[in-house]
Amino acid sequence: MFDLVFDTLYFASYSNFYGLGNMGISSFDVFVAYIVAIVCSIIVALVLRLPLLPSKPYRYSFDVSAIYPTPIIAVGILSIFLVLNYTFMYNGLILAVVVGVLSALFVKYLFDFVFPKPLDENAGEGIDE
């Protein structure tokens, strides 16, 4: 398992999809950029008054929250930038902050339009139970 994590960080920091090895940042810098993106997205989501956790029951909840899917979207978008060999300034830290803020704004205002919630199981049946 730890080999997989190291190999993923190594791949993201020293090569990209086309095999170019000119990124020049270490795996520690990539790890710090991921942590900054996660923390920044959660803080901005809480400032935008997203709930920390979704409504109960957690398993069947389709509500957005500060914990899920906000940091997952931030890490995914940051990974795309890192693999495409774009780090901007300060070894990707500025990019991580920008991605964290934009992912929180996306989850707050556009997530339900892009990914609508599923219909209720009993909606449209017309049978009263």
Coordinates of C-alpha atoms in Angstrom, one line a residue:
M1 CA 0.0 0.0 0.0
F2 CA 2.7 2.5 0.9
D3 CA 4.6 1.6 -2.3
L4 CA 1.5 2.6 -4.2
V5 CA 1.3 6.0 -2.4
F6 CA 5.0 6.6 -3.0
D7 CA 4.8 5.6 -6.7
T8 CA 1.8 7.9 -7.2
L9 CA 3.6 10.8 -5.6
Y10 CA 6.7 10.0 -7.5
F11 CA 4.8 9.9 -10.8
A12 CA 3.0 13.2 -10.1
S13 CA 6.2 15.0 -9.2
Y14 CA 8.7 13.7 -11.7
S15 CA 6.8 12.8 -14.8
N16 CA 3.5 13.4 -16.5
F17 CA 1.3 11.6 -18.9
Y18 CA 3.7 11.9 -21.8
G19 CA 6.8 10.9 -19.8
L20 CA 8.4 14.3 -19.6
G21 CA 10.4 14.6 -16.4
N22 CA 10.9 18.3 -16.3
M23 CA 8.6 19.3 -13.4
G24 CA 11.3 19.8 -10.9
I25 CA 9.4 19.6 -7.7
S26 CA 9.8 16.9 -5.1
S27 CA 7.3 14.4 -3.8
F28 CA 7.3 16.3 -0.5
D29 CA 6.2 19.5 -2.4
V30 CA 3.4 17.6 -4.1
F31 CA 2.3 16.3 -0.7
V32 CA 2.3 19.7 0.9
A33 CA 0.4 21.1 -2.1
Y34 CA -2.3 18.4 -1.6
I35 CA -2.6 19.2 2.1
V36 CA -2.9 23.0 1.3
A37 CA -5.6 22.3 -1.2
I38 CA -7.6 20.1 1.2
V39 CA -7.3 22.6 4.1
C40 CA -8.1 25.6 2.0
S41 CA -11.1 24.0 0.4
I42 CA -12.5 22.9 3.8
I43 CA -12.0 26.4 5.3
V44 CA -13.5 28.2 2.4
A45 CA -16.5 25.8 2.4
L46 CA -17.1 26.5 6.1
V47 CA -16.9 30.2 5.4
L48 CA -19.5 29.8 2.7
R49 CA -21.7 28.1 5.3
L50 CA -21.6 24.6 4.0
P51 CA -22.3 22.1 6.7
L52 CA -19.3 20.2 8.0
L53 CA -21.1 16.8 7.6
P54 CA -24.0 15.8 5.4
S55 CA -27.4 15.1 6.9
K56 CA -28.1 11.7 8.5
P57 CA -28.2 8.9 7.4
Y58 CA -24.7 9.6 6.0
R59 CA -24.8 6.5 3.8
Y60 CA -27.8 7.6 1.7
S61 CA -27.3 11.4 1.9
F62 CA -26.7 13.3 -1.3
D63 CA -26.1 16.6 0.5
V64 CA -22.9 18.4 -0.1
S65 CA -20.7 19.3 2.9
A66 CA -17.3 20.7 3.7
I67 CA -15.8 17.2 4.2
Y68 CA -17.3 15.5 1.1
P69 CA -17.0 16.2 -1.9
T70 CA -15.2 19.6 -1.6
P71 CA -11.6 18.3 -0.8
I72 CA -11.9 15.4 -3.2
I73 CA -12.7 17.8 -6.0
A74 CA -9.8 20.0 -5.0
V75 CA -7.3 17.2 -4.9
G76 CA -8.6 15.9 -8.3
I77 CA -8.2 19.2 -10.0
L78 CA -4.8 19.8 -8.4
S79 CA -3.7 16.4 -9.6
I80 CA -4.7 17.2 -13.1
F81 CA -2.6 20.4 -13.1
L82 CA 0.4 18.6 -11.6
V83 CA 0.3 15.7 -14.1
L84 CA 0.0 18.2 -16.9
N85 CA 3.2 19.8 -15.6
Y86 CA 1.7 23.1 -14.5
T87 CA 2.7 24.2 -11.0
F88 CA 2.7 28.0 -11.3
M89 CA 4.6 29.7 -8.4
Y90 CA 6.1 28.5 -5.1
N91 CA 6.1 24.8 -6.1
G92 CA 2.4 24.7 -6.6
L93 CA 1.3 26.3 -3.3
I94 CA -0.4 29.3 -5.0
L95 CA -2.1 26.9 -7.4
A96 CA -3.3 24.7 -4.5
V97 CA -4.9 27.7 -2.7
V98 CA -6.6 28.8 -5.9
V99 CA -7.9 25.3 -6.6
G100 CA -9.1 25.0 -3.0
V101 CA -11.1 28.2 -3.2
L102 CA -12.5 27.4 -6.6
S103 CA -13.6 23.9 -5.6
A104 CA -15.4 25.2 -2.5
L105 CA -17.2 27.8 -4.7
F106 CA -18.1 25.1 -7.2
V107 CA -19.5 22.8 -4.5
K108 CA -21.5 25.6 -3.0
Y109 CA -23.0 27.2 -6.1
L110 CA -22.7 24.8 -9.1
F111 CA -22.5 21.2 -7.8
D112 CA -26.3 20.6 -7.7
F113 CA -26.6 21.9 -11.3
V114 CA -23.8 19.7 -12.7
F115 CA -24.7 16.6 -10.6
P116 CA -28.4 16.7 -9.7
K117 CA -29.7 14.7 -6.8
P118 CA -31.6 11.4 -7.7
L119 CA -35.3 11.3 -7.7
D120 CA -37.1 10.0 -4.6
E121 CA -38.0 6.3 -4.8
N122 CA -41.7 7.0 -4.4
A123 CA -41.9 10.1 -6.6
G124 CA -44.2 9.8 -9.5
E125 CA -46.0 6.6 -8.5
G126 CA -49.3 8.1 -7.3
I127 CA -49.9 5.2 -4.9
D128 CA -50.5 6.2 -1.3
E129 CA -49.2 3.8 1.2

